[in-house]
XYZ file of C-alpha atoms in Angstrom:
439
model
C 4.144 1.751 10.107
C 7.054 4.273 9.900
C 9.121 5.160 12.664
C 6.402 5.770 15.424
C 5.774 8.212 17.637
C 3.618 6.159 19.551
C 3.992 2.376 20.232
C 0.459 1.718 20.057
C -0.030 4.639 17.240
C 0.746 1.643 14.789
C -2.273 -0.335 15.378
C -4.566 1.799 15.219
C -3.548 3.208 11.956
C -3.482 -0.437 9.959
C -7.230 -0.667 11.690
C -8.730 2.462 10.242
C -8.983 3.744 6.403
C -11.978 6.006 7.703
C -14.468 6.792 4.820
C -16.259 9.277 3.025
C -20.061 10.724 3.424
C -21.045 10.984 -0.195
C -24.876 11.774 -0.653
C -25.022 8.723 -3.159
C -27.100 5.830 -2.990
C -26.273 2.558 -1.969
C -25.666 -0.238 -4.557
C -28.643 -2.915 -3.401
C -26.969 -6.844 -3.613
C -26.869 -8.273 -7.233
C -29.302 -10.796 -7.801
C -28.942 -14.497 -6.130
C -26.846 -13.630 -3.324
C -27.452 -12.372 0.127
C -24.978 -9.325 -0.108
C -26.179 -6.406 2.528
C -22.725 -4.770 2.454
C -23.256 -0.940 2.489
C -21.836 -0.490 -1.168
C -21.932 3.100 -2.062
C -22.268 3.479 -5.716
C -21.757 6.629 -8.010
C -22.960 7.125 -11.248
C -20.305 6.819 -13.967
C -22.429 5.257 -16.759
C -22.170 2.063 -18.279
C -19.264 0.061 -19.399
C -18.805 1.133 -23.357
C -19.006 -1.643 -25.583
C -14.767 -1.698 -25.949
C -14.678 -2.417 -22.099
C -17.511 -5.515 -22.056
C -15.179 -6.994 -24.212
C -11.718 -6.717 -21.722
C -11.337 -9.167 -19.489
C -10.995 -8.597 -15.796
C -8.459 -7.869 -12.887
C -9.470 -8.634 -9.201
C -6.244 -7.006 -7.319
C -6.100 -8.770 -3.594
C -3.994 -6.889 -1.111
C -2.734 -8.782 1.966
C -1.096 -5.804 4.470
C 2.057 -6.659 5.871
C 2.419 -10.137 4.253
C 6.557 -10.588 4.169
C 7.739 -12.472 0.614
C 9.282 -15.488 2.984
C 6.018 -16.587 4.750
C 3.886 -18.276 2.166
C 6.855 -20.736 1.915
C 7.709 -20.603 5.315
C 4.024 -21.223 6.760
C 3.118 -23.140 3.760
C 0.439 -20.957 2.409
C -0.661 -23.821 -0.183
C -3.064 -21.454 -2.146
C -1.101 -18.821 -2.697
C 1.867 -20.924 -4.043
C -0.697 -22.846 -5.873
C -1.487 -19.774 -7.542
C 2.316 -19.561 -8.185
C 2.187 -22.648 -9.936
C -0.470 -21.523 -12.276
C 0.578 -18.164 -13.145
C 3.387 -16.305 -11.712
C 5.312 -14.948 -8.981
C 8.419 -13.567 -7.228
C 9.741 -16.097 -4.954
C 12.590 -13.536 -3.433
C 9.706 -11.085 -2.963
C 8.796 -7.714 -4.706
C 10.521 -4.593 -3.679
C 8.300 -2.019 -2.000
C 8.819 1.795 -2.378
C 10.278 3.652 0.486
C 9.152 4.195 2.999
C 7.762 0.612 3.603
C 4.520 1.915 4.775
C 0.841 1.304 4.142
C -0.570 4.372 2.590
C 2.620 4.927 0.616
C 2.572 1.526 -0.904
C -0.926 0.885 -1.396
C -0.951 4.358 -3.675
C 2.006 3.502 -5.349
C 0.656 0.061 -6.667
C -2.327 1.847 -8.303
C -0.775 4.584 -10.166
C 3.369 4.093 -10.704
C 4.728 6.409 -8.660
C 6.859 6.863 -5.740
C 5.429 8.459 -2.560
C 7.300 11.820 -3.470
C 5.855 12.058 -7.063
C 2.120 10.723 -5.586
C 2.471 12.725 -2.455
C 1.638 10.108 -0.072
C 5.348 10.246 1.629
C 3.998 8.233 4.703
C 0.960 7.432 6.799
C 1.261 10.823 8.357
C 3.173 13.770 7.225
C 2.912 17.911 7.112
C 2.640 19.818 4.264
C 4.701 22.957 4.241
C 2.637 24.443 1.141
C -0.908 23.518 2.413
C -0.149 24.285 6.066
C -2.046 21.523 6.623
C -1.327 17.364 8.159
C -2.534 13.914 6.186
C -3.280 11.548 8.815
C -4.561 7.813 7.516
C -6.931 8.392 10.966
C -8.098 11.418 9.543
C -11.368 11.792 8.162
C -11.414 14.922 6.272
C -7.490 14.264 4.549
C -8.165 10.741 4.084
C -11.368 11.702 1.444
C -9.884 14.791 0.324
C -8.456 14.158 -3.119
C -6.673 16.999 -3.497
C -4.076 15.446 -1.386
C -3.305 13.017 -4.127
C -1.595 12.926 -7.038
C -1.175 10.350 -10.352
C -3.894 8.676 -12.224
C -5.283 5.565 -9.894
C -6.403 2.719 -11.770
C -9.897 2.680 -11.164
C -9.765 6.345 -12.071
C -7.747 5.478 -15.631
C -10.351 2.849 -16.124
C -13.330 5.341 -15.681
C -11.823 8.259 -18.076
C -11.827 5.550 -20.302
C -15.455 3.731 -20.106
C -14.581 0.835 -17.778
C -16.704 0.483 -14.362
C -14.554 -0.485 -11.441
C -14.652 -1.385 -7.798
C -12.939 -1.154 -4.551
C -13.292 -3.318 -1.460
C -10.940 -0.942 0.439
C -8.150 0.455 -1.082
C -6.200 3.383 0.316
C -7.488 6.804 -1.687
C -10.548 4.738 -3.107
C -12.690 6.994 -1.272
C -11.852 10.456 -2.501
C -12.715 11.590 -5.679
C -8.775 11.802 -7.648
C -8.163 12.417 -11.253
C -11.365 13.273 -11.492
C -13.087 10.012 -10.625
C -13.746 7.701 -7.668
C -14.630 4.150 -8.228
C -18.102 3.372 -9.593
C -18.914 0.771 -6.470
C -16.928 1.346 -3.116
C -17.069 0.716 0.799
C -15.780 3.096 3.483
C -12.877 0.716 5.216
C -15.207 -1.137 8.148
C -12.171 -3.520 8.861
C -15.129 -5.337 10.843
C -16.861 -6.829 8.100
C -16.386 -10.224 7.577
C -13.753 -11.251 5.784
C -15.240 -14.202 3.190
C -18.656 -11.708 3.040
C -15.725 -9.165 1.218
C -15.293 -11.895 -1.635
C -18.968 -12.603 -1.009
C -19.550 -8.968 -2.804
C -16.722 -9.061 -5.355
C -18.457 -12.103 -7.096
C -21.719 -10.448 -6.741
C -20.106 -7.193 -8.674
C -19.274 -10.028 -11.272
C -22.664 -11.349 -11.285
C -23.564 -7.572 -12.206
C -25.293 -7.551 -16.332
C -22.620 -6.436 -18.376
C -22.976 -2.938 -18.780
C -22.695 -2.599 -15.456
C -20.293 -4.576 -14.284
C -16.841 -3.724 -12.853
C -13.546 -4.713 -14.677
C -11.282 -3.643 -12.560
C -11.540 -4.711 -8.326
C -9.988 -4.290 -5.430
C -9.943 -6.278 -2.377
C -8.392 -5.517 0.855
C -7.563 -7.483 4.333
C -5.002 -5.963 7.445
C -3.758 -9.114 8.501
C -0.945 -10.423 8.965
C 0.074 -6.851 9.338
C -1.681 -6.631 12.562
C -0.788 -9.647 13.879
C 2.645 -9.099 13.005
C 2.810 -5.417 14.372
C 1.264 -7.155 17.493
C 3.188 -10.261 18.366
C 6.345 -10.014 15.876
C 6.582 -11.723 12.392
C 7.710 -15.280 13.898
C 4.989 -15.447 16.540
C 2.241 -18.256 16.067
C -0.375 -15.755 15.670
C 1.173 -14.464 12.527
C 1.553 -17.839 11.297
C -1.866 -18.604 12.084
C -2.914 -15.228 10.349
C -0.655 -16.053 6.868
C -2.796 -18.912 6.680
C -6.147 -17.907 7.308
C -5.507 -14.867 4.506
C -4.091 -17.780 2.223
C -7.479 -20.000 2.817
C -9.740 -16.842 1.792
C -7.499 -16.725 -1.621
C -8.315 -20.224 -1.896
C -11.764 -19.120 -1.856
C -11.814 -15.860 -3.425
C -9.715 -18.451 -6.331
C -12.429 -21.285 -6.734
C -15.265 -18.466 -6.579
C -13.862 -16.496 -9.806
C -12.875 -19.846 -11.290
C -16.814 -20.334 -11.100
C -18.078 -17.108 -12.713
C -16.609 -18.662 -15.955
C -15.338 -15.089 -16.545
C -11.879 -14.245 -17.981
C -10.413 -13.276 -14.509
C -6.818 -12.451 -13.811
C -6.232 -12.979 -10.273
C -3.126 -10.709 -8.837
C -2.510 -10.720 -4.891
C -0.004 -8.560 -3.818
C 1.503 -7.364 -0.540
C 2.525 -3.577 0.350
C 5.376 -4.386 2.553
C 7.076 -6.674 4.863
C 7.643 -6.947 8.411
C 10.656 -7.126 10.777
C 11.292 -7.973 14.596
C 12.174 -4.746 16.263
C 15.821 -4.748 17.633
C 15.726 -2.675 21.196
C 13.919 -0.166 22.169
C 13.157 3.634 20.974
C 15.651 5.812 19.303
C 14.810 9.120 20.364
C 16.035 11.727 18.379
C 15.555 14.401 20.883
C 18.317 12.535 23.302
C 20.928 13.330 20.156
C 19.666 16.782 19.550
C 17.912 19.958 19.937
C 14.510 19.745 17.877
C 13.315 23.512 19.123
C 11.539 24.888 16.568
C 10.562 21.866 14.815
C 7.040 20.052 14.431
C 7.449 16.032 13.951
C 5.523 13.394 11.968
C 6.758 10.178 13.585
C 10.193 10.592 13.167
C 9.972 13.330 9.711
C 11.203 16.749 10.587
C 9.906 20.564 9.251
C 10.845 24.055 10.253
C 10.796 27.051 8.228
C 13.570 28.141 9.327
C 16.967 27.228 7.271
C 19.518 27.619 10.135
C 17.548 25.517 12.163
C 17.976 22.909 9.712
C 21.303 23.229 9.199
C 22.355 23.124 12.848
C 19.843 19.733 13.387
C 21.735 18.059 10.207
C 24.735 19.167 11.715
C 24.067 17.920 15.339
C 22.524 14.043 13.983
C 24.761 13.384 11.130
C 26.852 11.541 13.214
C 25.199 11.263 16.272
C 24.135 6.966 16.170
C 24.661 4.203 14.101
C 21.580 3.230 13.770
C 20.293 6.174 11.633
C 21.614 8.248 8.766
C 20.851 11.965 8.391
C 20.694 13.556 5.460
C 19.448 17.032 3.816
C 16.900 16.440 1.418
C 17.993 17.229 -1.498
C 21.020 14.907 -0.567
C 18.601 11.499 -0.009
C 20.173 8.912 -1.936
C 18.428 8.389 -5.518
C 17.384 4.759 -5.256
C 15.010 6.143 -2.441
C 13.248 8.616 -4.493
C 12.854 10.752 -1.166
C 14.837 13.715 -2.067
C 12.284 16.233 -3.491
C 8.867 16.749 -1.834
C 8.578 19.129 0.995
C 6.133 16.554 2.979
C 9.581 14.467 3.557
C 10.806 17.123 6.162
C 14.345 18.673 6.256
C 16.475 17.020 7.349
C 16.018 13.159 6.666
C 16.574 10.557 8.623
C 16.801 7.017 7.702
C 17.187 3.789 9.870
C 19.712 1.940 9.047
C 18.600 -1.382 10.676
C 15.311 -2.538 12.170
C 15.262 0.257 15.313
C 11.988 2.280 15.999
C 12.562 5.763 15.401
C 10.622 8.789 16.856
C 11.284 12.350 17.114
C 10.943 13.047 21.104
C 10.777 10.948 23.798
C 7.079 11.571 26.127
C 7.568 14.245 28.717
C 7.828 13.697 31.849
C 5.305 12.217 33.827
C 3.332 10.823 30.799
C 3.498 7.398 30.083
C 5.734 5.932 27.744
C 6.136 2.248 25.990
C 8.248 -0.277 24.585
C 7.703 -0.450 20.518
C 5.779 -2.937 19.329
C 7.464 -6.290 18.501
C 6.814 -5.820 14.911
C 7.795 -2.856 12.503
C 7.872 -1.590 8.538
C 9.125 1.217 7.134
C 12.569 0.315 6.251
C 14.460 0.823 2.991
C 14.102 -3.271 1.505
C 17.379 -2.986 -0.196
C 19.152 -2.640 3.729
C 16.187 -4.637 5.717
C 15.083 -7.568 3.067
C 12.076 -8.885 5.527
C 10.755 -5.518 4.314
C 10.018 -7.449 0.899
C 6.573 -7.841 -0.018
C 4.425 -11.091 -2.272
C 3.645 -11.411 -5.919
C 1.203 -14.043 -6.862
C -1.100 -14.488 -10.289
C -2.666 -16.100 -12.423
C -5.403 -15.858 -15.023
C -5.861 -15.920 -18.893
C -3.697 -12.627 -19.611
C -0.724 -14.458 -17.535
C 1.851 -17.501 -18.775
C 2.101 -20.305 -16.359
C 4.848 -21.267 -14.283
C 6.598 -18.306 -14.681
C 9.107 -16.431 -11.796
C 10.249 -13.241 -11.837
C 13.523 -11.400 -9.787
C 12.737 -8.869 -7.400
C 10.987 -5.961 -9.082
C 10.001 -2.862 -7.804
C 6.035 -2.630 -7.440
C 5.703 0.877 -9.704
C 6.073 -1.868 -12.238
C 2.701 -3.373 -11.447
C 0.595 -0.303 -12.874
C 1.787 -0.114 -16.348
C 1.526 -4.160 -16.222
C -2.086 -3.882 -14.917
C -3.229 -1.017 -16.718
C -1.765 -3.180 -20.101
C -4.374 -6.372 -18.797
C -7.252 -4.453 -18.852
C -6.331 -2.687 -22.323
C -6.497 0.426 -20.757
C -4.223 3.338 -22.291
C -1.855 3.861 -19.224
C 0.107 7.811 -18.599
C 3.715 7.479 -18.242
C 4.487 6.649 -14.648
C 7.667 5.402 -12.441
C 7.284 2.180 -13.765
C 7.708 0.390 -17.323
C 6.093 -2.512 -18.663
C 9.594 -3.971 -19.789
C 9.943 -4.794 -16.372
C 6.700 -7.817 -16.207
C 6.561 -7.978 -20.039
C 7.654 -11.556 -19.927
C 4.754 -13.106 -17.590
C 2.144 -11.818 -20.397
C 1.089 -14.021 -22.909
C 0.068 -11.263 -25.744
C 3.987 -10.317 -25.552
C 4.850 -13.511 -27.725
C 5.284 -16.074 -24.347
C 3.562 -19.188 -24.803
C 1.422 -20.753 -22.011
C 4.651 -23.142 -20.214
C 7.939 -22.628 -18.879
């Protein structure tokens, strides 16, 4: 989570994608299983005849999953799936900021937080008037806060049915859609019941069932915020996730269905180093309100005389005016960023103010996100798959993960709006772009 303002602010947010009341009716379990998940299902039609002929993506999301731990805590599914398909073994570069809600949004529609509008987990917008909070209800389902094309929302415009087991903006209505099947997050539901309903979806008669699915799970992200990426319970975490792809694997392997499998991380995670850097010990933030550690006034001289007063006030942060972010952040031109910007230059927990006195204050968690990959590499995050659309025993360099959409979007022969990212980029894993099935 980015630069906290709270220690324990961090897990809470990875715990709760809060949902949406929609007066729609429940999808009731497909036939021959014992699914009771509360599916809420809205009425896009059937699947045109074009789409029962595509074949099918089931995209797997494991939160805070670092690019070094499947080797490192031998994660034998996942690098199985390697084997089969693809992967990056040096990791996948997230979009900054290294967050959750960023991240997740960015995989589904190609752009960078500042062109989707998701700049963190929590930010102010100067135009609205208004905060997104990931904890907050109302925001959370309110797709007006969202911009792009998500895929299940490209798929419907286009007479494909779709899914989502959790999936960050999968519960407000964007680009004119919201998935045909869909849960509000409950991260209490059991995890193997979650594939449990995306092979009932696939059981679904053809006209009616989804093409395109997501599946989510928050560990090792929480486990890593919690104890630090090295402790045993993150280990022991990475490995329970990898036995439920193992799973989630041999169940779509049994549906007999052409299924690419794609499991993806949105960020790293990194060991904290000290304790809280305060910007409020550096300088005077009168006059300004704070999202974790983003900045916003109104008022021009203020910002000037805060740029002036941090730019060279630690070494463990840059400042910067907006407008002057470096490029290969893609954080220098939406208002929700704040003005000024400041970026860690290392691993340190961030925050705007420091409690005041008399209220409690606390150490940061051991484990943190939110860093720029390029400077902190743990911030990397996984790229596994496999599946008929995909050659086999394939690895790709880093890549930045706007790249997935086009790539996905291209799988499911769905007509794709330009975006951030370019198919060039993963054009060599496919097998309809003249690779053969081997090396």
């Amino acid at each position: 989570m980015r630069f906290l303002s709270s220690a324990r602010a961090a897990l809470a947010s990875i715990l709760l994608f809060l949902g949406v009341g929609l007066a729609v009716a429940q999808a009731p379990p497909a036939k021959g299983t014992n699914s009771a998940l509360p599916v809420i299902h809205v009425d896009n039609g059937a699947n045109s005849a074009a789409a029962q002929k595509a074949h099918y993506v089931v995209l797997v999301s494991l939160d805070g999953f670092r690019w070094d731990y499947a080797r490192r805590d031998g994660a034998k599914n996942l690098l199985a799936l390697g084997k089969q398909g693809v992967s990056a073994p040096e990791g996948m570069l997230p979009s900054y900021p290294s967050l959750t809600f960023p991240n997740h949004f960015t995989i589904v529609t190609g752009l960078y937080p500042e062109h989707h509008g998701v700049v963190a987990n929590n930010f102010y917008d100067p135009d609205r008037k208004a905060s997104y909070s990931l904890n907050d209800h109302k925001a959370v389902t309110d797709g007006t806060w969202y911009r792009g094309t998500p895929l299940w929302s490209l798929a419907e415009s286009q007479g494909m049915r779709t899914a989502c087991m959790f999936w960050p903006g999968s519960e407000a209505k964007i680009a004119g859609y919201q998935p045909t099947y869909y849960l509000k997050f409950d991260n209490t539901i059991d995890p193997e019941a979650r594939i449990g309903q995306v092979l009932a979806w696939l059981k679904l008669p053809e006209a009616d069932r989804p093409h395109f699915i997501t599946l989510y799970y928050a560990s090792p992200d929480h486990e890593g915020h919690q104890f630090g990426p090295d402790a045993a319970e993150t280990k022991a975490a990475v490995l329970k996730v990898d036995g439920l792809v193992g799973k989630l694997k041999a169940g779509l392997d049994a549906t007999g269905l052409p299924v690419d499998l794609v499991v993806v991380s949105d960020h790293g995670m990194v060991k904290v180093e000290g304790g809280w850097v305060s910007l409020d010990k550096f300088a005077d933030l009168t006059g300004f309100d704070a999202a974790g550690s983003l900045l916003y006034t109104a008022n021009e001289e203020s910002r000037v005389r805060l740029y002036n007063q941090l730019k060279k006030a630690s070494p463990q942060f840059f400042v910067y005016r907006r407008k002057d972010v470096p490029a290969d952040l893609n954080y220098n031109q939406n208002p929700r960023e704040g003005d000024p910007v400041v970026i860690a230059t290392g691993p340190y927990a961030i925050r705007a103010r420091t409690p005041p006195a008399g209220k409690p204050d606390e150490a940061p968690i051991p484990g943190m996100h939110g860093f720029d990959a390029r400077k902190v590499p743990q911030m990397k995050a996984i790229f596994y798959a496999a599946g008929p659309d995909i050659v086999v025993g394939r690895t790709v360099a880093p890549f930045e993960n706007v790249n997935l959409y086009p790539w996905l979007a291209h799988m499911l022969s769905l007509t794709a709006p330009k975006s951030d990212g370019s198919l060039n980029v993963l054009a060599g894993t496919l097998r309809d772009n003249g690779n053969d099935s081997g090396q």
